[in-house]
């Protein structure tokens, strides 16, 4: 009996000690949480005017003004969208939110420049890849952060950096809570001669530029169908490009080497992931300071199917029947491409002019892009 009481006494003492220890841990955590909440509440309050002896500097990473360059054609209810975004910014960051709507005459450059003059710390491109291009063209080379609220058909840059696609609030949250990534931008100049391309104004691209069949596909795609069924509309637009003829193409690399090809399309990739999970350019990463160049040619539907097979799996090459296609890849910081016949040009899905000469370069790490934190 005495031994039983002794055991019970020891167990009781140990239980008491463990309970006290757990209580202490809980109280300590509650105190820490109260301090964190107090600090968060203090951060949300307007800063007091600094006194004459107050030499404290502002936190350079704190966001005070968030600008949203908004393409209104991509949102059915812009007022509701603005209210949702404003609430997210206020709740998470306590910053003010300014909105700038794009127009047909100015699809984003002027609005971004105004946002910088208004003191924006973060500029969100709310729209498709075209809006993203225009915002980035102003922010590249500056220290101002850029974020994306995707609302287009392809949303290719957003896909390649894992930004939420279907939920504007989630995309805004990802930008506010994410990390900065210094990413590359590509620049393209085109013309009807070498001199004309050299003298042309350079245009930015962040995803894929090129000319030939890809630009034809984009041009053939019905805008109304894109709105209804999204990126799948490009498949229907691409049907008309399958049977076109290849042209003579010369690819010149920075080492002055020249490579002749028969090609239907030449693609210049800063990133390589396409809708549907396809990876067109496995070596095109947004921060390697290089472009992946794909030169593809084919004859007829059978040849195109061989190219498509290699896109799905780059290691596969046709082994049965005649070889009706070709695909060559280059990884380079710059490239010049010449064709014997004018070809339509596209930049991140926006069709431009026809040209026979393309000159492409990369600016490494010049855009400060907000991306979600790794999971």
mmCIF file of C-alpha atoms in Angstrom:
data_model
loop_
_atom_site.group_PDB
_atom_site.id
_atom_site.type_symbol
_atom_site.label_atom_id
_atom_site.label_comp_id
_atom_site.label_asym_id
_atom_site.label_seq_id
_atom_site.Cartn_x
_atom_site.Cartn_y
_atom_site.Cartn_z
ATOM 1 C CA UNK A 1 0.000 0.000 0.000
ATOM 2 C CA UNK A 2 2.791 2.366 0.942
ATOM 3 C CA UNK A 3 4.492 1.661 -2.388
ATOM 4 C CA UNK A 4 1.267 2.380 -4.248
ATOM 5 C CA UNK A 5 0.902 5.725 -2.474
ATOM 6 C CA UNK A 6 4.512 6.545 -3.242
ATOM 7 C CA UNK A 7 4.030 5.809 -6.944
ATOM 8 C CA UNK A 8 0.849 7.892 -7.026
ATOM 9 C CA UNK A 9 2.607 10.733 -5.267
ATOM 10 C CA UNK A 10 5.472 10.683 -7.772
ATOM 11 C CA UNK A 11 3.042 10.596 -10.704
ATOM 12 C CA UNK A 12 1.084 13.490 -9.180
ATOM 13 C CA UNK A 13 4.248 15.558 -8.739
ATOM 14 C CA UNK A 14 5.403 14.850 -12.304
ATOM 15 C CA UNK A 15 1.967 15.709 -13.675
ATOM 16 C CA UNK A 16 2.002 18.984 -11.761
ATOM 17 C CA UNK A 17 5.468 19.856 -13.048
ATOM 18 C CA UNK A 18 4.491 19.064 -16.667
ATOM 19 C CA UNK A 19 1.281 21.095 -16.325
ATOM 20 C CA UNK A 20 3.181 24.099 -14.951
ATOM 21 C CA UNK A 21 5.755 23.829 -17.770
ATOM 22 C CA UNK A 22 3.034 23.645 -20.426
ATOM 23 C CA UNK A 23 1.218 26.589 -18.847
ATOM 24 C CA UNK A 24 4.428 28.612 -18.890
ATOM 25 C CA UNK A 25 4.928 27.832 -22.566
ATOM 26 C CA UNK A 26 1.351 28.871 -23.358
ATOM 27 C CA UNK A 27 1.661 32.122 -21.384
ATOM 28 C CA UNK A 28 4.978 32.892 -23.065
ATOM 29 C CA UNK A 29 3.460 32.351 -26.519
ATOM 30 C CA UNK A 30 0.439 34.476 -25.624
ATOM 31 C CA UNK A 31 2.745 37.280 -24.538
ATOM 32 C CA UNK A 32 4.703 36.986 -27.783
ATOM 33 C CA UNK A 33 1.499 37.027 -29.814
ATOM 34 C CA UNK A 34 0.305 40.131 -27.929
ATOM 35 C CA UNK A 35 3.611 41.859 -28.737
ATOM 36 C CA UNK A 36 3.322 40.868 -32.397
ATOM 37 C CA UNK A 37 -0.262 42.125 -32.587
ATOM 38 C CA UNK A 38 0.722 45.368 -30.903
ATOM 39 C CA UNK A 39 3.595 45.809 -33.351
ATOM 40 C CA UNK A 40 1.295 45.071 -36.279
ATOM 41 C CA UNK A 41 -1.300 47.548 -35.005
ATOM 42 C CA UNK A 42 1.413 50.160 -34.494
ATOM 43 C CA UNK A 43 2.639 49.608 -38.035
ATOM 44 C CA UNK A 44 -0.885 50.191 -39.354
ATOM 45 C CA UNK A 45 -1.192 53.542 -37.526
ATOM 46 C CA UNK A 46 -0.092 56.714 -39.355
ATOM 47 C CA UNK A 47 3.481 57.491 -38.517
ATOM 48 C CA UNK A 48 3.981 60.457 -36.213
ATOM 49 C CA UNK A 49 5.819 63.465 -37.559
ATOM 50 C CA UNK A 50 9.497 63.055 -36.699
ATOM 51 C CA UNK A 51 10.785 65.426 -34.089
ATOM 52 C CA UNK A 52 13.907 67.507 -34.597
ATOM 53 C CA UNK A 53 16.074 64.883 -32.908
ATOM 54 C CA UNK A 54 14.421 61.883 -34.575
ATOM 55 C CA UNK A 55 16.888 60.490 -37.140
ATOM 56 C CA UNK A 56 15.157 57.172 -37.812
ATOM 57 C CA UNK A 57 14.972 56.261 -41.524
ATOM 58 C CA UNK A 58 11.927 54.822 -43.272
ATOM 59 C CA UNK A 59 11.832 51.098 -43.918
ATOM 60 C CA UNK A 60 12.751 50.785 -47.620
ATOM 61 C CA UNK A 61 10.807 47.506 -47.962
ATOM 62 C CA UNK A 62 7.513 48.819 -46.632
ATOM 63 C CA UNK A 63 4.785 49.380 -49.212
ATOM 64 C CA UNK A 64 2.988 52.683 -48.817
ATOM 65 C CA UNK A 65 1.395 53.107 -52.244
ATOM 66 C CA UNK A 66 0.190 50.281 -54.484
ATOM 67 C CA UNK A 67 -0.733 51.234 -58.054
ATOM 68 C CA UNK A 68 -2.902 49.044 -60.272
ATOM 69 C CA UNK A 69 -2.671 49.579 -64.025
ATOM 70 C CA UNK A 70 -6.016 48.140 -65.046
ATOM 71 C CA UNK A 71 -7.178 47.012 -68.477
ATOM 72 C CA UNK A 72 -10.956 47.514 -68.094
ATOM 73 C CA UNK A 73 -11.759 45.318 -71.092
ATOM 74 C CA UNK A 74 -10.599 42.271 -69.111
ATOM 75 C CA UNK A 75 -12.987 42.760 -66.177
ATOM 76 C CA UNK A 76 -16.780 42.770 -66.318
ATOM 77 C CA UNK A 77 -17.240 44.861 -63.165
ATOM 78 C CA UNK A 78 -14.289 47.173 -62.634
ATOM 79 C CA UNK A 79 -15.800 48.869 -59.577
ATOM 80 C CA UNK A 80 -16.249 45.547 -57.792
ATOM 81 C CA UNK A 81 -12.727 44.521 -58.799
ATOM 82 C CA UNK A 82 -11.255 47.747 -57.452
ATOM 83 C CA UNK A 83 -13.082 47.369 -54.161
ATOM 84 C CA UNK A 84 -11.818 43.795 -53.699
ATOM 85 C CA UNK A 85 -8.229 44.773 -54.423
ATOM 86 C CA UNK A 86 -8.412 47.835 -52.185
ATOM 87 C CA UNK A 87 -9.683 45.702 -49.296
ATOM 88 C CA UNK A 88 -6.881 43.143 -49.724
ATOM 89 C CA UNK A 89 -4.193 45.845 -49.758
ATOM 90 C CA UNK A 90 -5.686 47.619 -46.732
ATOM 91 C CA UNK A 91 -6.056 44.402 -44.746
ATOM 92 C CA UNK A 92 -2.576 43.021 -45.433
ATOM 93 C CA UNK A 93 -0.380 46.058 -45.949
ATOM 94 C CA UNK A 94 -2.300 49.116 -44.733
ATOM 95 C CA UNK A 95 -1.196 50.980 -47.856
ATOM 96 C CA UNK A 96 -3.192 53.241 -50.156
ATOM 97 C CA UNK A 97 -4.278 51.870 -53.532
ATOM 98 C CA UNK A 98 -4.422 53.892 -56.749
ATOM 99 C CA UNK A 99 -6.003 52.714 -60.014
ATOM 100 C CA UNK A 100 -5.096 53.739 -63.557
ATOM 101 C CA UNK A 101 -7.241 52.468 -66.429
ATOM 102 C CA UNK A 102 -5.642 51.756 -69.790
ATOM 103 C CA UNK A 103 -7.095 52.981 -73.081
ATOM 104 C CA UNK A 104 -6.861 51.957 -76.720
ATOM 105 C CA UNK A 105 -4.528 54.888 -77.352
ATOM 106 C CA UNK A 106 -2.389 54.163 -74.277
ATOM 107 C CA UNK A 107 -2.394 50.472 -73.276
ATOM 108 C CA UNK A 108 -0.278 50.954 -70.150
ATOM 109 C CA UNK A 109 2.914 52.961 -70.556
ATOM 110 C CA UNK A 110 1.526 56.370 -69.674
ATOM 111 C CA UNK A 111 -0.406 55.010 -66.717
ATOM 112 C CA UNK A 112 2.699 53.318 -65.322
ATOM 113 C CA UNK A 113 4.747 56.492 -65.730
ATOM 114 C CA UNK A 114 2.054 58.413 -63.846
ATOM 115 C CA UNK A 115 2.043 55.782 -61.103
ATOM 116 C CA UNK A 116 5.773 56.297 -60.622
ATOM 117 C CA UNK A 117 5.278 60.060 -60.415
ATOM 118 C CA UNK A 118 2.605 59.421 -57.786
ATOM 119 C CA UNK A 119 5.109 57.522 -55.650
ATOM 120 C CA UNK A 120 4.038 53.909 -56.206
ATOM 121 C CA UNK A 121 6.186 51.302 -54.428
ATOM 122 C CA UNK A 122 4.475 48.411 -56.233
ATOM 123 C CA UNK A 123 2.802 48.559 -59.651
ATOM 124 C CA UNK A 124 0.355 45.776 -60.480
ATOM 125 C CA UNK A 125 -0.421 44.954 -64.117
ATOM 126 C CA UNK A 126 -4.078 43.881 -64.125
ATOM 127 C CA UNK A 127 -4.844 42.423 -67.530
ATOM 128 C CA UNK A 128 -3.375 40.151 -70.163
ATOM 129 C CA UNK A 129 0.166 39.686 -71.417
ATOM 130 C CA UNK A 130 -0.114 42.908 -73.416
ATOM 131 C CA UNK A 131 -0.773 44.965 -70.287
ATOM 132 C CA UNK A 132 2.088 43.157 -68.545
ATOM 133 C CA UNK A 133 4.415 44.097 -71.425
ATOM 134 C CA UNK A 134 3.519 47.779 -71.271
ATOM 135 C CA UNK A 135 3.941 48.031 -67.494
ATOM 136 C CA UNK A 136 7.246 46.149 -67.611
ATOM 137 C CA UNK A 137 8.572 48.380 -70.396
ATOM 138 C CA UNK A 138 8.489 51.305 -67.949
ATOM 139 C CA UNK A 139 9.588 49.483 -64.784
ATOM 140 C CA UNK A 140 12.523 47.578 -66.341
ATOM 141 C CA UNK A 141 15.737 49.113 -65.039
ATOM 142 C CA UNK A 142 14.063 50.769 -62.031
ATOM 143 C CA UNK A 143 13.890 49.667 -58.394
ATOM 144 C CA UNK A 144 10.086 49.757 -58.306
ATOM 145 C CA UNK A 145 8.434 46.385 -57.803
ATOM 146 C CA UNK A 146 6.024 44.939 -60.338
ATOM 147 C CA UNK A 147 3.230 42.448 -59.731
ATOM 148 C CA UNK A 148 0.630 40.766 -61.925
ATOM 149 C CA UNK A 149 -3.123 40.240 -61.607
ATOM 150 C CA UNK A 150 -3.671 37.971 -64.644
ATOM 151 C CA UNK A 151 -6.879 38.395 -66.617
ATOM 152 C CA UNK A 152 -5.996 37.516 -70.205
ATOM 153 C CA UNK A 153 -6.172 34.479 -72.442
ATOM 154 C CA UNK A 154 -2.625 33.174 -72.186
ATOM 155 C CA UNK A 155 -1.293 34.790 -68.989
ATOM 156 C CA UNK A 156 2.019 33.201 -69.903
ATOM 157 C CA UNK A 157 4.329 35.140 -67.598
ATOM 158 C CA UNK A 158 1.995 34.560 -64.647
ATOM 159 C CA UNK A 159 1.921 30.822 -65.436
ATOM 160 C CA UNK A 160 5.694 30.630 -65.531
ATOM 161 C CA UNK A 161 6.159 32.220 -62.092
ATOM 162 C CA UNK A 162 3.185 30.456 -60.424
ATOM 163 C CA UNK A 163 0.954 33.485 -59.869
ATOM 164 C CA UNK A 164 -2.709 32.495 -59.195
ATOM 165 C CA UNK A 165 -4.638 32.772 -62.459
ATOM 166 C CA UNK A 166 -8.340 32.715 -61.634
ATOM 167 C CA UNK A 167 -8.565 34.751 -58.422
ATOM 168 C CA UNK A 168 -7.551 38.465 -58.468
ATOM 169 C CA UNK A 169 -7.578 38.650 -54.673
ATOM 170 C CA UNK A 170 -5.216 35.669 -54.448
ATOM 171 C CA UNK A 171 -2.902 37.239 -57.037
ATOM 172 C CA UNK A 172 -2.866 40.507 -55.089
ATOM 173 C CA UNK A 173 -2.173 38.622 -51.867
ATOM 174 C CA UNK A 174 0.685 36.739 -53.536
ATOM 175 C CA UNK A 175 2.270 40.045 -54.557
ATOM 176 C CA UNK A 176 1.941 41.571 -51.090
ATOM 177 C CA UNK A 177 3.273 38.524 -49.249
ATOM 178 C CA UNK A 178 5.686 37.243 -51.902
ATOM 179 C CA UNK A 179 9.331 37.818 -52.613
ATOM 180 C CA UNK A 180 11.232 39.967 -55.085
ATOM 181 C CA UNK A 181 12.821 38.216 -58.039
ATOM 182 C CA UNK A 182 15.148 40.018 -60.441
ATOM 183 C CA UNK A 183 14.095 38.708 -63.849
ATOM 184 C CA UNK A 184 15.288 39.143 -67.425
ATOM 185 C CA UNK A 185 13.474 40.989 -70.159
ATOM 186 C CA UNK A 186 13.898 40.524 -73.889
ATOM 187 C CA UNK A 187 14.043 43.308 -76.464
ATOM 188 C CA UNK A 188 13.174 42.948 -80.128
ATOM 189 C CA UNK A 189 13.771 45.196 -83.132
ATOM 190 C CA UNK A 190 12.392 44.355 -86.559
ATOM 191 C CA UNK A 191 12.605 45.767 -90.060
ATOM 192 C CA UNK A 192 12.622 45.027 -93.763
ATOM 193 C CA UNK A 193 16.425 45.216 -93.868
ATOM 194 C CA UNK A 194 19.364 44.898 -91.506
ATOM 195 C CA UNK A 195 19.736 48.666 -91.360
ATOM 196 C CA UNK A 196 16.003 49.091 -90.823
ATOM 197 C CA UNK A 197 16.010 46.668 -87.881
ATOM 198 C CA UNK A 198 19.039 48.345 -86.308
ATOM 199 C CA UNK A 199 17.340 51.743 -86.537
ATOM 200 C CA UNK A 200 13.945 50.517 -85.267
ATOM 201 C CA UNK A 201 12.659 51.209 -81.784
ATOM 202 C CA UNK A 202 13.148 48.196 -79.547
ATOM 203 C CA UNK A 203 10.073 46.531 -78.079
ATOM 204 C CA UNK A 204 9.925 44.528 -74.877
ATOM 205 C CA UNK A 205 8.866 40.914 -74.472
ATOM 206 C CA UNK A 206 8.891 38.801 -71.327
ATOM 207 C CA UNK A 207 7.591 35.478 -72.624
ATOM 208 C CA UNK A 208 7.997 34.554 -76.297
ATOM 209 C CA UNK A 209 8.510 36.626 -79.432
ATOM 210 C CA UNK A 210 8.932 35.366 -82.950
ATOM 211 C CA UNK A 211 7.753 35.329 -86.485
ATOM 212 C CA UNK A 212 6.136 32.967 -88.933
ATOM 213 C CA UNK A 213 3.471 30.389 -88.117
ATOM 214 C CA UNK A 214 3.071 31.366 -84.454
ATOM 215 C CA UNK A 215 2.246 34.966 -85.363
ATOM 216 C CA UNK A 216 -0.114 33.722 -88.099
ATOM 217 C CA UNK A 217 -1.900 31.537 -85.550
ATOM 218 C CA UNK A 218 -2.408 34.513 -83.219
ATOM 219 C CA UNK A 219 -3.644 36.637 -86.108
ATOM 220 C CA UNK A 220 -6.132 33.971 -87.203
ATOM 221 C CA UNK A 221 -7.593 33.452 -83.713
ATOM 222 C CA UNK A 222 -11.045 34.943 -83.224
ATOM 223 C CA UNK A 223 -11.066 37.430 -80.281
ATOM 224 C CA UNK A 224 -14.657 36.507 -79.409
ATOM 225 C CA UNK A 225 -13.733 32.834 -79.260
ATOM 226 C CA UNK A 226 -10.757 33.684 -77.002
ATOM 227 C CA UNK A 227 -13.133 35.380 -74.602
ATOM 228 C CA UNK A 228 -15.480 32.390 -74.571
ATOM 229 C CA UNK A 229 -13.101 29.436 -74.359
ATOM 230 C CA UNK A 230 -9.732 30.980 -73.424
ATOM 231 C CA UNK A 231 -6.379 29.797 -74.752
ATOM 232 C CA UNK A 232 -7.931 26.767 -76.504
ATOM 233 C CA UNK A 233 -9.096 29.234 -79.173
ATOM 234 C CA UNK A 234 -5.487 29.372 -80.385
ATOM 235 C CA UNK A 235 -5.763 25.723 -81.385
ATOM 236 C CA UNK A 236 -8.516 26.580 -83.853
ATOM 237 C CA UNK A 237 -6.529 29.562 -85.107
ATOM 238 C CA UNK A 238 -3.507 27.325 -85.602
ATOM 239 C CA UNK A 239 -5.282 24.922 -87.957
ATOM 240 C CA UNK A 240 -4.852 27.378 -90.832
ATOM 241 C CA UNK A 241 -1.081 27.601 -90.283
ATOM 242 C CA UNK A 242 -0.337 23.893 -90.562
ATOM 243 C CA UNK A 243 -0.225 23.725 -94.363
ATOM 244 C CA UNK A 244 1.918 26.807 -94.998
ATOM 245 C CA UNK A 245 5.319 26.678 -96.692
ATOM 246 C CA UNK A 246 8.679 26.923 -94.986
ATOM 247 C CA UNK A 247 11.007 29.771 -95.922
ATOM 248 C CA UNK A 248 14.776 30.158 -95.914
ATOM 249 C CA UNK A 249 15.993 31.435 -92.559
ATOM 250 C CA UNK A 250 19.476 32.454 -91.405
ATOM 251 C CA UNK A 251 20.227 32.551 -87.655
ATOM 252 C CA UNK A 252 23.266 34.603 -86.643
ATOM 253 C CA UNK A 253 24.664 34.181 -83.132
ATOM 254 C CA UNK A 254 26.888 36.583 -81.126
ATOM 255 C CA UNK A 255 30.023 34.649 -82.184
ATOM 256 C CA UNK A 256 29.169 35.698 -85.779
ATOM 257 C CA UNK A 257 28.382 32.107 -86.786
ATOM 258 C CA UNK A 258 25.500 31.734 -89.244
ATOM 259 C CA UNK A 259 23.124 28.804 -89.500
ATOM 260 C CA UNK A 260 20.788 28.244 -92.462
ATOM 261 C CA UNK A 261 17.402 26.556 -92.039
ATOM 262 C CA UNK A 262 14.107 25.897 -93.766
ATOM 263 C CA UNK A 263 11.538 27.053 -91.213
ATOM 264 C CA UNK A 264 7.877 27.811 -90.672
ATOM 265 C CA UNK A 265 8.476 29.618 -87.408
ATOM 266 C CA UNK A 266 11.290 31.088 -85.299
ATOM 267 C CA UNK A 267 10.568 31.509 -81.594
ATOM 268 C CA UNK A 268 12.585 33.511 -79.062
ATOM 269 C CA UNK A 269 11.800 32.377 -75.527
ATOM 270 C CA UNK A 270 12.466 34.163 -72.256
ATOM 271 C CA UNK A 271 10.295 31.529 -70.524
ATOM 272 C CA UNK A 272 9.050 28.283 -71.957
ATOM 273 C CA UNK A 273 5.857 27.041 -70.264
ATOM 274 C CA UNK A 274 2.652 27.171 -72.333
ATOM 275 C CA UNK A 275 -1.014 26.794 -71.338
ATOM 276 C CA UNK A 276 -2.045 23.233 -70.699
ATOM 277 C CA UNK A 277 1.224 22.437 -68.951
ATOM 278 C CA UNK A 278 3.262 22.074 -72.161
ATOM 279 C CA UNK A 279 6.897 23.154 -71.955
ATOM 280 C CA UNK A 280 7.937 24.426 -75.348
ATOM 281 C CA UNK A 281 11.384 25.592 -74.260
ATOM 282 C CA UNK A 282 12.832 23.639 -71.337
ATOM 283 C CA UNK A 283 16.008 25.759 -71.182
ATOM 284 C CA UNK A 284 14.198 29.115 -71.204
ATOM 285 C CA UNK A 285 14.246 30.359 -67.612
ATOM 286 C CA UNK A 286 13.438 33.876 -66.605
ATOM 287 C CA UNK A 287 16.690 34.652 -64.827
ATOM 288 C CA UNK A 288 19.468 32.925 -66.806
ATOM 289 C CA UNK A 289 20.357 35.929 -68.979
ATOM 290 C CA UNK A 290 19.679 34.020 -72.206
ATOM 291 C CA UNK A 291 16.992 33.308 -74.780
ATOM 292 C CA UNK A 292 16.118 29.884 -76.064
ATOM 293 C CA UNK A 293 15.689 30.093 -79.832
ATOM 294 C CA UNK A 294 13.581 27.431 -81.544
ATOM 295 C CA UNK A 295 13.681 27.150 -85.341
ATOM 296 C CA UNK A 296 11.010 24.739 -86.568
ATOM 297 C CA UNK A 297 10.000 23.640 -90.039
ATOM 298 C CA UNK A 298 7.590 21.028 -91.365
ATOM 299 C CA UNK A 299 5.812 19.799 -94.442
ATOM 300 C CA UNK A 300 2.071 19.335 -94.191
ATOM 301 C CA UNK A 301 -0.015 17.981 -91.351
ATOM 302 C CA UNK A 302 2.210 14.931 -90.909
ATOM 303 C CA UNK A 303 5.279 17.116 -90.511
ATOM 304 C CA UNK A 304 3.491 19.342 -88.025
ATOM 305 C CA UNK A 305 2.512 16.286 -85.975
ATOM 306 C CA UNK A 306 6.213 15.372 -85.747
ATOM 307 C CA UNK A 307 7.010 18.867 -84.442
ATOM 308 C CA UNK A 308 4.150 18.656 -81.939
ATOM 309 C CA UNK A 309 5.473 15.317 -80.711
ATOM 310 C CA UNK A 310 8.890 16.848 -80.053
ATOM 311 C CA UNK A 311 7.273 19.748 -78.180
ATOM 312 C CA UNK A 312 5.474 17.307 -75.899
ATOM 313 C CA UNK A 313 8.687 15.305 -75.434
ATOM 314 C CA UNK A 314 11.888 16.959 -76.782
ATOM 315 C CA UNK A 315 13.731 13.628 -76.594
ATOM 316 C CA UNK A 316 11.466 12.035 -79.177
ATOM 317 C CA UNK A 317 12.435 12.140 -82.853
ATOM 318 C CA UNK A 318 10.563 10.554 -85.762
ATOM 319 C CA UNK A 319 11.784 6.991 -86.376
ATOM 320 C CA UNK A 320 9.024 5.600 -88.544
ATOM 321 C CA UNK A 321 8.365 6.921 -92.043
ATOM 322 C CA UNK A 322 9.941 9.955 -93.734
ATOM 323 C CA UNK A 323 11.293 12.855 -91.699
ATOM 324 C CA UNK A 324 8.983 15.717 -92.570
ATOM 325 C CA UNK A 325 10.089 18.190 -89.933
ATOM 326 C CA UNK A 326 13.109 19.829 -88.360
ATOM 327 C CA UNK A 327 13.694 21.541 -85.061
ATOM 328 C CA UNK A 328 16.854 23.280 -83.935
ATOM 329 C CA UNK A 329 17.435 24.975 -80.592
ATOM 330 C CA UNK A 330 19.981 27.603 -79.547
ATOM 331 C CA UNK A 331 20.620 29.114 -76.097
ATOM 332 C CA UNK A 332 22.062 32.597 -76.528
ATOM 333 C CA UNK A 333 22.075 36.115 -75.035
ATOM 334 C CA UNK A 334 21.270 37.574 -78.440
ATOM 335 C CA UNK A 335 20.355 36.599 -81.983
ATOM 336 C CA UNK A 336 19.736 37.992 -85.440
ATOM 337 C CA UNK A 337 17.280 36.246 -87.737
ATOM 338 C CA UNK A 338 16.842 36.919 -91.450
ATOM 339 C CA UNK A 339 14.283 35.493 -93.859
ATOM 340 C CA UNK A 340 13.897 35.738 -97.615
ATOM 341 C CA UNK A 341 10.188 36.574 -97.383
ATOM 342 C CA UNK A 342 8.411 38.984 -94.971
ATOM 343 C CA UNK A 343 6.856 37.176 -92.018
ATOM 344 C CA UNK A 344 4.298 38.342 -89.419
ATOM 345 C CA UNK A 345 5.824 39.173 -86.029
ATOM 346 C CA UNK A 346 4.387 38.682 -82.526
ATOM 347 C CA UNK A 347 5.536 39.703 -79.054
ATOM 348 C CA UNK A 348 3.949 37.862 -76.106
ATOM 349 C CA UNK A 349 0.852 37.219 -78.181
ATOM 350 C CA UNK A 350 0.510 40.718 -79.620
ATOM 351 C CA UNK A 351 0.879 40.730 -83.395
ATOM 352 C CA UNK A 352 2.972 43.552 -84.784
ATOM 353 C CA UNK A 353 4.143 44.094 -88.362
ATOM 354 C CA UNK A 354 5.648 41.919 -91.065
ATOM 355 C CA UNK A 355 9.433 41.884 -91.289
ATOM 356 C CA UNK A 356 12.396 40.076 -92.808
ATOM 357 C CA UNK A 357 14.906 40.923 -90.054
ATOM 358 C CA UNK A 358 14.714 40.417 -86.291
ATOM 359 C CA UNK A 359 17.339 41.466 -83.739
ATOM 360 C CA UNK A 360 16.794 40.215 -80.187
ATOM 361 C CA UNK A 361 18.772 40.840 -76.994
ATOM 362 C CA UNK A 362 18.337 40.202 -73.259
ATOM 363 C CA UNK A 363 18.695 42.552 -70.301
ATOM 364 C CA UNK A 364 19.508 40.230 -67.376
ATOM 365 C CA UNK A 365 17.788 40.832 -64.048
ATOM 366 C CA UNK A 366 16.480 44.329 -64.787
ATOM 367 C CA UNK A 367 12.869 43.817 -63.664
ATOM 368 C CA UNK A 368 11.986 43.526 -59.961
ATOM 369 C CA UNK A 369 9.045 41.135 -60.095
ATOM 370 C CA UNK A 370 6.952 40.087 -57.109
ATOM 371 C CA UNK A 371 6.335 36.321 -57.154
ATOM 372 C CA UNK A 372 4.719 33.966 -54.624
ATOM 373 C CA UNK A 373 6.892 32.556 -51.881
ATOM 374 C CA UNK A 374 8.061 28.987 -52.575
ATOM 375 C CA UNK A 375 5.819 26.351 -51.037
#
